[in-house]
Short mmCIF file of C-alpha atoms and ligand atoms in Angstrom, two decimals:
data_model
loop_
_atom_site.label_atom_id
_atom_site.label_comp_id
_atom_site.label_asym_id
_atom_site.label_seq_id
_atom_site.Cartn_x
_atom_site.Cartn_y
_atom_site.Cartn_z
CA MET A 15 -12.13 33.97 13.54
CA PRO A 16 -12.87 29.83 12.55
CA ARG A 17 -10.91 28.59 9.37
CA PHE A 18 -14.63 26.47 8.06
CA LEU A 19 -14.41 23.97 5.97
CA ILE A 20 -16.06 24.11 2.66
CA LYS A 21 -18.17 20.74 3.31
CA ASP A 22 -20.14 22.75 6.72
CA THR A 23 -20.25 26.38 4.74
CA ALA A 24 -23.74 24.50 4.08
CA LYS A 25 -25.36 24.05 7.10
CA HIS A 26 -24.31 28.24 7.88
CA VAL A 27 -26.99 29.82 6.13
CA GLY A 28 -27.05 33.86 7.01
CA GLU A 29 -23.29 32.85 8.92
CA LYS A 30 -20.29 34.33 8.74
CA VAL A 31 -17.71 32.15 7.14
CA ARG A 32 -13.78 31.91 6.45
CA VAL A 33 -12.94 30.28 4.05
CA CYS A 34 -8.97 28.82 2.97
CA GLY A 35 -8.07 27.10 -0.25
CA TRP A 36 -7.09 26.78 -3.38
CA VAL A 37 -9.25 28.44 -6.83
CA ASN A 38 -10.68 26.82 -8.68
CA THR A 39 -12.26 27.75 -11.81
CA TRP A 40 -13.15 31.93 -12.28
CA ARG A 41 -15.31 33.28 -14.14
CA ALA A 42 -17.07 36.50 -15.39
CA HIS A 43 -20.80 36.72 -15.95
CA GLY A 44 -22.04 40.46 -17.04
CA LYS A 45 -19.98 42.31 -14.79
CA ILE A 46 -20.48 39.50 -11.49
CA LEU A 47 -17.52 37.46 -11.22
CA PHE A 48 -17.08 33.80 -9.82
CA ILE A 49 -14.35 31.32 -8.75
CA ASP A 50 -15.19 27.62 -6.92
CA LEU A 51 -13.08 27.87 -4.02
CA ARG A 52 -11.31 23.82 -3.93
CA ASP A 53 -10.09 22.96 -0.10
CA ILE A 54 -9.44 18.78 0.87
CA SER A 55 -13.59 18.72 1.67
CA GLY A 56 -15.26 20.36 -1.37
CA VAL A 57 -16.10 23.55 -3.93
CA LEU A 58 -17.97 26.35 -2.56
CA GLN A 59 -19.28 28.79 -4.78
CA VAL A 60 -17.76 32.23 -4.29
CA VAL A 61 -19.14 36.03 -6.15
CA PHE A 62 -18.00 39.38 -5.73
CA VAL A 63 -20.60 42.24 -6.59
CA PRO A 64 -18.78 45.56 -8.11
CA SER A 65 -20.76 47.70 -5.45
CA SER A 66 -17.54 46.73 -2.90
CA PRO A 67 -14.34 48.30 -5.42
CA GLU A 68 -11.40 46.80 -4.22
CA VAL A 69 -12.30 43.55 -3.18
CA TYR A 70 -13.78 42.66 -6.30
CA GLU A 71 -10.20 44.62 -8.44
CA LEU A 72 -8.65 42.28 -5.96
CA ALA A 73 -10.89 39.35 -7.44
CA LYS A 74 -10.22 40.66 -10.98
CA THR A 75 -6.82 39.44 -10.45
CA LEU A 76 -7.05 35.67 -9.21
CA ARG A 77 -6.90 33.15 -11.42
CA PRO A 78 -6.55 28.79 -10.97
CA GLU A 79 -4.63 27.85 -8.65
CA TRP A 80 -2.99 30.83 -5.87
CA THR A 81 -4.21 30.55 -2.29
CA VAL A 82 -7.11 32.63 -0.78
CA GLU A 83 -8.38 32.70 2.20
CA ILE A 84 -12.09 34.47 2.03
CA ILE A 85 -14.56 35.82 4.88
CA GLY A 86 -17.66 36.75 3.57
CA GLN A 87 -21.54 35.42 3.92
CA ILE A 88 -23.22 31.84 3.23
CA VAL A 89 -26.63 33.30 1.26
CA LYS A 90 -28.71 31.23 -0.37
CA ARG A 91 -28.42 30.21 -4.76
CA PRO A 92 -31.22 31.58 -6.75
CA GLU A 93 -33.15 29.12 -7.52
CA ASN A 94 -32.32 27.97 -10.57
CA MET A 95 -28.97 27.99 -9.61
CA VAL A 96 -29.35 25.03 -7.19
CA ASN A 97 -26.18 22.20 -8.25
CA GLU A 98 -27.52 19.29 -6.85
CA LYS A 99 -24.84 17.26 -7.79
CA ILE A 100 -22.75 19.39 -4.72
CA GLU A 101 -22.77 18.84 -1.27
CA THR A 102 -22.15 22.89 -1.31
CA GLY A 103 -24.61 23.39 -4.04
CA GLN A 104 -27.57 25.37 -2.42
CA VAL A 105 -25.00 28.08 -1.73
CA GLU A 106 -22.59 30.82 -2.45
CA MET A 107 -21.10 32.89 -1.28
CA SER A 108 -20.93 36.44 -0.89
CA VAL A 109 -17.69 37.88 -0.29
CA GLU A 110 -17.39 40.62 2.69
CA ASN A 111 -13.13 39.82 2.65
CA LEU A 112 -10.33 38.40 0.26
CA LYS A 113 -6.54 37.59 0.58
CA VAL A 114 -4.49 36.50 -1.12
CA LEU A 115 -1.64 33.35 1.13
CA SER A 116 0.22 32.58 -2.21
CA LYS A 117 0.08 32.93 -6.77
CA ALA A 118 0.53 29.58 -9.21
CA GLU A 119 2.51 29.95 -12.26
CA THR A 120 0.29 27.83 -15.49
CA LEU A 121 0.68 24.35 -13.63
CA PRO A 122 2.13 22.14 -16.28
CA PHE A 123 -1.12 20.03 -17.13
CA SER A 124 -4.29 19.64 -16.43
CA ILE A 125 -5.68 18.83 -12.39
CA GLU A 126 -9.68 18.89 -13.94
CA GLY A 127 -10.69 14.80 -14.71
CA ASP A 128 -9.45 11.66 -14.29
CA GLY A 129 -6.26 12.84 -15.70
CA TYR A 130 -4.51 8.76 -16.49
CA ASP A 131 -4.08 10.31 -20.55
CA ILE A 132 -1.29 12.94 -18.85
CA ASN A 133 2.88 11.02 -19.38
CA GLU A 134 2.96 9.40 -15.76
CA GLU A 135 6.83 10.48 -15.20
CA ILE A 136 5.10 14.28 -15.23
CA ARG A 137 2.54 13.67 -13.54
CA MET A 138 5.40 11.37 -10.48
CA LYS A 139 7.12 14.82 -11.48
CA TYR A 140 5.35 17.69 -10.25
CA ARG A 141 2.84 13.88 -8.22
CA TYR A 142 2.01 16.81 -5.68
CA LEU A 143 -0.07 18.38 -7.66
CA ASP A 144 -1.28 15.73 -9.28
CA LEU A 145 -2.53 15.14 -5.64
CA ARG A 146 -5.05 17.82 -6.78
CA ARG A 147 -6.60 15.45 -8.83
CA GLU A 148 -9.78 14.73 -7.43
CA ARG A 149 -9.54 10.53 -8.21
CA LEU A 150 -6.34 10.60 -6.29
CA LYS A 151 -7.45 12.48 -3.25
CA ASN A 152 -9.67 10.27 -2.74
CA ASN A 153 -8.13 7.22 -3.31
CA LEU A 154 -5.52 8.84 -0.40
CA ILE A 155 -8.50 9.34 2.14
CA VAL A 156 -10.42 6.18 1.55
CA ARG A 157 -6.69 4.59 1.43
CA HIS A 158 -6.39 5.55 5.32
CA LYS A 159 -10.20 5.15 5.47
CA LEU A 160 -9.31 0.87 4.97
CA ILE A 161 -6.07 1.65 7.18
CA GLN A 162 -7.94 3.01 10.35
CA PHE A 163 -10.45 -0.34 9.74
CA VAL A 164 -8.19 -3.09 9.67
CA ARG A 165 -6.71 -1.11 12.91
CA ASN A 166 -10.21 -0.01 14.83
CA PHE A 167 -10.95 -4.38 14.31
CA LEU A 168 -7.68 -5.77 14.69
CA SER A 169 -6.86 -4.28 18.25
CA GLN A 170 -10.35 -5.09 19.12
CA GLU A 171 -9.26 -8.50 18.69
CA ASN A 172 -6.47 -7.75 21.29
CA PHE A 173 -3.90 -7.25 18.05
CA ILE A 174 -1.25 -5.37 18.72
CA GLU A 175 0.47 -2.75 16.56
CA ILE A 176 4.13 -2.54 16.34
CA GLU A 177 6.89 -1.33 14.75
CA THR A 178 9.71 -4.12 13.49
CA PRO A 179 12.87 -2.21 11.76
CA ILE A 180 13.30 -1.28 8.71
CA LEU A 181 17.76 -1.41 9.49
CA THR A 182 17.91 -5.07 9.50
CA LYS A 183 19.47 -8.38 7.55
CA SER A 184 18.31 -10.00 4.79
CA THR A 185 15.00 -12.47 4.92
CA PRO A 186 14.94 -14.78 2.06
CA GLU A 187 11.87 -13.29 0.06
CA GLY A 188 12.45 -14.37 -3.31
CA ALA A 189 13.88 -10.55 -4.30
CA ARG A 190 17.61 -8.72 -4.04
CA ASP A 191 17.99 -6.53 -1.17
CA TYR A 192 18.31 -3.12 -0.77
CA VAL A 193 21.99 -2.57 1.30
CA VAL A 194 22.99 0.23 3.97
CA PRO A 195 26.86 0.45 4.15
CA SER A 196 27.38 1.08 7.25
CA ARG A 197 29.33 3.82 9.19
CA MET A 198 30.49 2.74 12.03
CA GLU A 199 31.68 -1.04 10.82
CA ALA A 200 33.49 -0.45 8.10
CA GLY A 201 33.27 -2.82 4.88
CA SER A 202 29.30 -4.64 7.03
CA PHE A 203 25.96 -3.80 5.40
CA TYR A 204 21.64 -3.63 6.51
CA ALA A 205 20.19 -4.61 4.80
CA LEU A 206 15.76 -3.02 4.36
CA PRO A 207 13.35 -5.73 5.28
CA GLN A 208 11.65 -7.50 2.30
CA SER A 209 9.35 -7.91 4.04
CA PRO A 210 9.28 -8.28 8.78
CA GLN A 211 8.87 -11.70 8.86
CA GLN A 212 12.02 -12.81 10.60
CA TYR A 213 10.84 -10.02 13.23
CA LYS A 214 7.01 -10.83 13.68
CA GLN A 215 7.23 -14.48 14.19
CA LEU A 216 10.87 -13.15 16.75
CA LEU A 217 8.09 -10.67 18.60
CA MET A 218 5.94 -14.08 18.40
CA ALA A 219 8.83 -16.44 20.93
CA GLY A 220 8.59 -12.82 22.78
CA GLY A 221 4.93 -13.66 23.73
CA LEU A 222 3.94 -10.93 22.06
CA GLU A 223 0.62 -14.08 20.81
CA LYS A 224 -1.06 -12.05 18.04
CA TYR A 225 0.78 -8.82 16.40
CA PHE A 226 0.05 -6.75 13.40
CA GLN A 227 2.15 -3.94 11.45
CA ILE A 228 0.71 -1.54 8.78
CA ALA A 229 4.10 -2.52 7.22
CA LYS A 230 7.07 -0.58 4.17
CA CYS A 231 8.51 -3.77 2.42
CA LEU A 232 11.88 -3.64 0.06
CA ARG A 233 12.55 -5.17 -2.59
CA ASP A 234 15.34 -4.49 -6.05
CA GLU A 235 13.86 -6.82 -8.28
CA ASP A 236 13.56 -5.98 -11.98
CA PRO A 237 10.75 -3.95 -13.66
CA ARG A 238 8.19 -7.02 -14.01
CA GLY A 239 4.37 -5.30 -14.47
CA ASP A 240 2.75 -3.28 -12.00
CA ARG A 241 5.40 -3.56 -8.75
CA GLN A 242 6.77 -1.07 -7.10
CA PRO A 243 10.13 -0.72 -5.02
CA GLU A 244 8.19 -0.64 -1.91
CA PHE A 245 5.24 -1.95 -1.11
CA THR A 246 3.09 -1.51 1.46
CA GLN A 247 2.02 -5.35 3.47
CA LEU A 248 -0.81 -5.29 5.95
CA ASP A 249 0.74 -8.44 7.74
CA MET A 250 0.19 -10.14 10.95
CA GLU A 251 1.24 -13.70 13.29
CA ALA A 252 -0.39 -15.32 15.98
CA SER A 253 0.63 -17.57 18.20
CA PHE A 254 -1.74 -20.96 18.91
CA VAL A 255 -3.35 -20.48 15.86
CA GLU A 256 -3.82 -23.41 12.95
CA GLN A 257 -4.38 -22.67 9.20
CA ALA A 258 -7.92 -23.00 9.84
CA ASP A 259 -8.00 -19.93 11.91
CA VAL A 260 -5.25 -16.94 10.54
CA MET A 261 -7.85 -17.60 7.69
CA ASP A 262 -10.83 -16.74 8.83
CA LEU A 263 -9.53 -13.85 10.72
CA THR A 264 -8.61 -12.84 7.12
CA GLU A 265 -12.50 -13.80 5.84
CA ARG A 266 -14.59 -12.51 8.83
CA LEU A 267 -11.45 -8.96 8.20
CA LEU A 268 -12.01 -8.84 4.10
CA ILE A 269 -15.93 -9.37 4.26
CA SER A 270 -16.36 -6.03 7.63
CA ILE A 271 -14.01 -3.89 4.97
CA VAL A 272 -16.37 -4.41 2.47
CA LYS A 273 -19.63 -4.50 4.14
CA ASN A 274 -18.43 -1.45 5.64
CA LEU A 275 -16.45 1.00 3.38
CA TYR A 276 -17.76 -0.47 0.02
CA PRO A 277 -21.38 -1.12 0.43
CA ASN A 278 -21.74 -1.11 -2.93
CA LYS A 279 -19.62 -4.05 -4.18
CA LYS A 280 -20.95 -7.54 -3.88
CA ILE A 281 -19.12 -10.47 -2.53
CA GLN A 282 -19.97 -13.56 -5.81
CA GLU A 283 -19.66 -16.07 -2.45
CA THR A 284 -18.86 -16.11 1.31
CA PRO A 285 -17.15 -18.14 3.04
CA PHE A 286 -14.65 -18.41 0.50
CA PRO A 287 -13.85 -20.95 -1.82
CA ARG A 288 -11.06 -22.82 -1.34
CA ILE A 289 -9.26 -24.50 -4.40
CA ASP A 290 -5.96 -27.20 -4.12
CA TYR A 291 -2.50 -25.45 -6.20
CA LYS A 292 -2.93 -28.49 -8.00
CA ASP A 293 -6.66 -28.02 -8.80
CA ALA A 294 -6.45 -24.35 -9.84
CA MET A 295 -3.21 -25.35 -12.19
CA ALA A 296 -5.35 -28.19 -14.41
CA LYS A 297 -8.63 -25.82 -14.29
CA TYR A 298 -8.13 -23.06 -14.95
CA LYS A 299 -3.70 -22.76 -15.61
CA THR A 300 -3.33 -20.51 -13.15
CA ASP A 301 -3.26 -19.86 -8.87
CA ARG A 302 -4.72 -17.84 -8.99
CA PRO A 303 -7.50 -17.82 -10.40
CA ASP A 304 -10.21 -15.08 -11.54
CA LEU A 305 -13.96 -16.95 -10.22
CA ARG A 306 -16.25 -13.92 -11.47
CA LYS A 307 -18.39 -15.65 -12.79
CA ASP A 308 -19.69 -12.04 -14.47
CA LYS A 309 -16.07 -10.37 -15.69
CA THR A 310 -17.23 -7.47 -16.77
CA ASP A 311 -19.15 -6.07 -13.29
CA LYS A 312 -16.54 -3.94 -11.89
CA ASP A 313 -18.14 -4.48 -8.50
CA VAL A 314 -18.27 -8.16 -8.12
CA LEU A 315 -15.78 -8.77 -6.06
CA ALA A 316 -14.66 -13.04 -6.36
CA PHE A 317 -12.56 -14.07 -2.96
CA CYS A 318 -11.44 -17.77 -3.32
CA TRP A 319 -8.01 -19.37 -1.40
CA VAL A 320 -6.00 -21.09 -2.94
CA VAL A 321 -3.78 -24.29 -0.71
CA ASN A 322 -1.95 -27.11 -0.64
CA PHE A 323 1.53 -25.97 -3.24
CA PRO A 324 4.18 -27.85 -3.26
CA PHE A 325 6.70 -26.53 0.07
CA PHE A 326 9.81 -26.84 -2.57
CA LYS A 327 9.73 -25.82 -6.23
CA THR A 328 13.43 -26.77 -9.08
CA GLY A 329 14.09 -23.73 -10.88
CA SER A 330 17.22 -20.82 -11.03
CA ASP A 331 14.98 -17.63 -10.87
CA GLU A 332 14.28 -17.15 -7.25
CA LEU A 333 16.94 -14.62 -5.72
CA GLY A 334 18.55 -14.48 -2.52
CA TYR A 335 19.32 -18.08 -2.07
CA PRO A 336 21.23 -20.68 -3.00
CA ASP A 337 21.58 -21.69 -6.37
CA GLY A 338 21.12 -25.68 -5.41
CA LYS A 339 17.99 -27.42 -6.70
CA TRP A 340 15.10 -26.54 -4.31
CA LYS A 341 13.80 -23.21 -3.62
CA PRO A 342 10.26 -22.45 -1.07
CA THR A 343 7.25 -21.91 -3.34
CA HIS A 344 6.48 -19.57 -0.52
CA ASN A 345 8.20 -18.28 2.34
CA PRO A 346 11.53 -20.45 3.27
CA PHE A 347 10.64 -20.17 7.18
CA SER A 348 6.00 -21.80 6.18
CA ARG A 349 5.58 -25.75 8.01
CA PRO A 350 4.41 -28.71 6.32
CA LYS A 351 1.36 -30.27 6.83
CA GLU A 352 1.45 -32.10 9.25
CA GLU A 353 1.31 -35.43 6.93
CA PHE A 354 4.58 -34.81 5.83
CA MET A 355 6.66 -33.75 8.80
CA GLU A 356 8.59 -36.67 8.95
CA ASP A 357 9.24 -36.29 4.82
CA LEU A 358 10.83 -32.89 5.43
CA LEU A 359 13.21 -33.94 8.57
CA HIS A 360 14.65 -37.24 6.18
CA LYS A 361 13.99 -35.05 3.60
CA LYS A 362 12.68 -36.88 1.57
CA ASN A 363 9.81 -36.81 -1.51
CA ILE A 364 10.45 -33.93 -0.91
CA GLU A 365 8.53 -33.08 -4.20
CA LYS A 366 6.45 -34.15 -2.19
CA ILE A 367 6.00 -31.93 0.29
CA LEU A 368 2.86 -29.46 0.90
CA THR A 369 2.53 -26.43 3.01
CA THR A 370 0.55 -25.19 5.43
CA GLN A 371 0.93 -21.53 2.98
CA TYR A 372 -2.75 -20.30 2.09
CA ASP A 373 -2.57 -17.69 -0.92
CA ILE A 374 -6.15 -15.30 -0.53
CA ILE A 375 -7.21 -14.24 -4.67
CA LEU A 376 -9.51 -11.52 -5.44
CA ASN A 377 -10.99 -11.28 -9.05
CA GLY A 378 -7.32 -12.75 -10.06
CA PHE A 379 -5.16 -10.82 -8.15
CA GLU A 380 -2.64 -12.23 -4.45
CA ILE A 381 -3.72 -9.92 -2.59
CA GLY A 382 -2.08 -12.03 0.65
CA GLY A 383 -0.57 -15.14 1.40
CA GLY A 384 0.56 -16.31 4.29
CA SER A 385 1.19 -19.16 6.50
CA ILE A 386 2.04 -21.63 9.61
CA ARG A 387 5.03 -22.17 10.49
CA ASN A 388 8.26 -23.96 11.94
CA HIS A 389 8.82 -23.31 14.61
CA THR A 390 11.03 -25.84 15.88
CA PRO A 391 14.73 -25.42 15.78
CA GLU A 392 14.85 -29.04 13.63
CA ALA A 393 11.94 -28.59 10.96
CA LEU A 394 13.51 -25.00 10.32
CA GLU A 395 16.82 -26.27 9.43
CA LYS A 396 15.88 -29.34 7.39
CA VAL A 397 13.47 -26.13 5.46
CA PHE A 398 17.68 -24.79 4.87
CA GLU A 399 19.06 -27.49 4.04
CA ILE A 400 17.03 -28.61 1.16
CA VAL A 401 17.65 -25.38 -0.16
CA GLY A 402 20.74 -25.75 0.11
CA TYR A 403 22.37 -23.79 2.61
CA LYS A 404 25.55 -25.11 3.76
CA LYS A 405 25.71 -25.66 7.97
CA GLU A 406 27.97 -22.36 8.38
CA THR A 407 25.87 -20.25 6.61
CA ILE A 408 22.80 -20.98 8.36
CA ILE A 409 24.23 -19.75 11.43
CA GLU A 410 25.55 -17.06 10.30
CA LYS A 411 22.59 -15.94 8.86
CA PHE A 412 19.42 -17.96 10.56
CA GLY A 413 21.12 -18.62 13.28
CA HIS A 414 19.03 -16.52 16.13
CA MET A 415 15.70 -17.72 14.18
CA MET A 416 17.19 -21.86 15.31
CA GLU A 417 18.03 -19.44 18.94
CA ALA A 418 14.98 -18.23 19.40
CA PHE A 419 12.78 -21.40 18.36
CA LYS A 420 15.10 -23.21 20.73
CA TYR A 421 13.56 -21.33 23.97
CA GLY A 422 9.35 -22.35 24.49
CA ALA A 423 8.70 -20.61 21.26
CA PRO A 424 4.67 -21.08 20.19
CA PRO A 425 3.66 -22.54 17.16
CA HIS A 426 2.45 -18.77 15.18
CA GLY A 427 1.68 -19.02 11.90
CA GLY A 428 -0.01 -15.46 9.60
CA ILE A 429 -0.76 -13.64 6.75
CA ALA A 430 -0.13 -10.28 5.08
CA TRP A 431 -2.15 -8.80 2.87
CA GLY A 432 -0.48 -6.58 -0.36
CA LEU A 433 -2.14 -3.47 1.00
CA ASP A 434 -1.83 -1.28 -2.63
CA ARG A 435 -3.29 -4.46 -3.97
CA LEU A 436 -5.95 -4.78 -2.50
CA VAL A 437 -6.76 -0.63 -2.25
CA SER A 438 -6.15 -0.44 -6.05
CA LEU A 439 -8.63 -3.03 -6.42
CA MET A 440 -10.95 -1.49 -4.35
CA GLN A 441 -10.66 1.86 -5.88
CA ASP A 442 -10.96 -0.16 -9.57
CA GLU A 443 -7.44 1.41 -10.76
CA PRO A 444 -5.82 -0.20 -13.17
CA ASN A 445 -2.10 -0.37 -10.75
CA ILE A 446 -0.79 -0.06 -7.55
CA ARG A 447 0.47 4.06 -7.91
CA GLU A 448 -2.17 5.57 -8.51
CA VAL A 449 -3.34 4.18 -4.35
CA ILE A 450 0.43 5.33 -3.99
CA ALA A 451 0.84 8.91 -2.34
CA PHE A 452 4.10 9.01 -3.65
CA PRO A 453 5.06 6.19 -6.06
CA LYS A 454 8.11 5.33 -8.15
CA THR A 455 9.13 4.64 -11.94
CA GLY A 456 9.05 1.31 -13.28
CA ASP A 457 12.26 1.19 -13.20
CA GLY A 458 12.34 2.30 -9.59
CA ARG A 459 12.89 5.60 -9.68
CA ASP A 460 10.98 9.53 -8.33
CA PRO A 461 11.11 11.41 -10.50
CA MET A 462 10.93 15.15 -8.13
CA MET A 463 12.70 13.88 -5.63
CA ASN A 464 15.32 12.44 -7.69
CA ALA A 465 15.83 10.06 -6.18
CA PRO A 466 18.30 7.51 -6.07
CA SER A 467 21.34 10.01 -7.23
CA GLU A 468 24.62 10.70 -6.16
CA ILE A 469 26.17 11.80 -2.43
CA SER A 470 29.33 13.37 -1.56
CA LYS A 471 32.67 12.70 -1.36
CA ASN A 472 32.40 13.15 2.01
CA GLN A 473 29.18 10.41 2.42
CA LEU A 474 31.33 8.41 0.15
CA GLU A 475 34.80 8.75 3.09
CA GLU A 476 32.52 7.46 5.79
CA LEU A 477 31.12 5.11 4.47
CA HIS A 478 33.80 3.64 3.40
CA ILE A 479 32.94 2.98 -0.31
CA LYS A 480 34.94 3.82 -3.61
CA ILE A 481 32.55 4.51 -6.95
CA GLU A 482 34.79 1.90 -9.97
CA THR A 483 31.83 1.35 -12.59
CA PRO A 484 31.76 4.86 -14.79
CA LYS A 485 28.36 6.37 -13.94
CA LYS A 486 25.14 5.30 -15.58
CA LYS A 487 23.63 7.53 -17.86
CA LYS A 488 20.26 9.02 -16.56
CA LYS A 489 17.62 8.89 -18.68
N1 LIG B 527 6.55 -12.55 5.42
C1 LIG B 527 5.42 -13.46 4.07
C2 LIG B 527 5.30 -12.93 2.84
O1 LIG B 527 6.34 -11.75 2.57
C3 LIG B 527 4.16 -13.38 4.63
C4 LIG B 527 3.26 -14.18 5.04
O2 LIG B 527 3.73 -15.62 5.32
O3 LIG B 527 3.50 -13.82 5.94
O4 LIG B 527 5.21 -12.55 1.94
#
């Protein structure tokens, strides 16, 4: 007998069906026992009566969160018991057969309600239980729909989804790298990508023209605000494009997402307003202005672009760069605006050089950023020189990029969206952990898997690693 999803049962009144799921609630009304059976698609009221003693006795033992398989007839509920709030509210199941598939101990916390008030570390330790919560399940389903929508949209625009390596060499994006020791090459390390930046540009050198990826990015940052050591970007890059092309694509895709997946939300202004970095700082004292006229209405989406950023800034807080005076404000691979190219090539008026960078902001949060890139080796080399890399280091770290651009590289540019952030804002969630299946704590731990954790002596030996610092006390 095929299994029915609960949401489909209402269309089969009078029929015998088989359903599987979790006991959501159990209650007795006099001699009649009711359970609400829950599966991924919904909840179904199931009725047990004493006239089938065997099934009835077993039903008495059922407890919340046991998994069961039930065969029975779908019948119309009595008029006064109809529940308009749920999809199966018109019907219930009259049971013929009940099978217990597994029992459950009392859960460490309630999975009813939104769960915001439960200690988050405990929710993470038992994430597989927390995910049974309606809110989290729904967040992951919507996240899937959004990704599916993006895939279809970009495929129609002739973008190709391409995977890039996770074991790689470091790309400076202003954070510390996670590294992986090489077993074959003692003393050498891979870096996990802070973003697929270099690979996507190399794909452009490879003639793929339009690339996208739902990409994992890994940055070993100190706990700072609502960040995760690994997060997901919608990463895109295209050849023969200018700033306006990438911004237009982003804007069309965002507007379509809202129209199709969030018809109740209203975009405050289209085309998205464009603000100069300078003006944003003068007027709003931030480069992520929240332009909502009414900040209390959660269904208003105020997108805007911030453009005309300085290419370089002074300061020492950025990791992954030499200790020199200048650091890129965003991406070292960016191209300056055309009128500043001469200055870059002559390393003149550095503080005045503006970049082609564009950041996309939603209700005061940066949800993405990108730029047109330097596609000539000369211009790229100048950026690295300004940032303070020595000649040998430039060759050693970025030689492959400069080499790749010697063989007819197309002008190109792109953008990456913070997908977790976008979904959390659209779902009105207070942080990105609520839309990630298995997030980490602020200090980078996974309390469920207990990671990071020690590895065996054997593994260390194979990797040629000796641990010298005493082990830090676990929290
Ligand atoms: N790689 C950049 C980032 O992760 C995005 C881009 O410039 O496309 O911020």
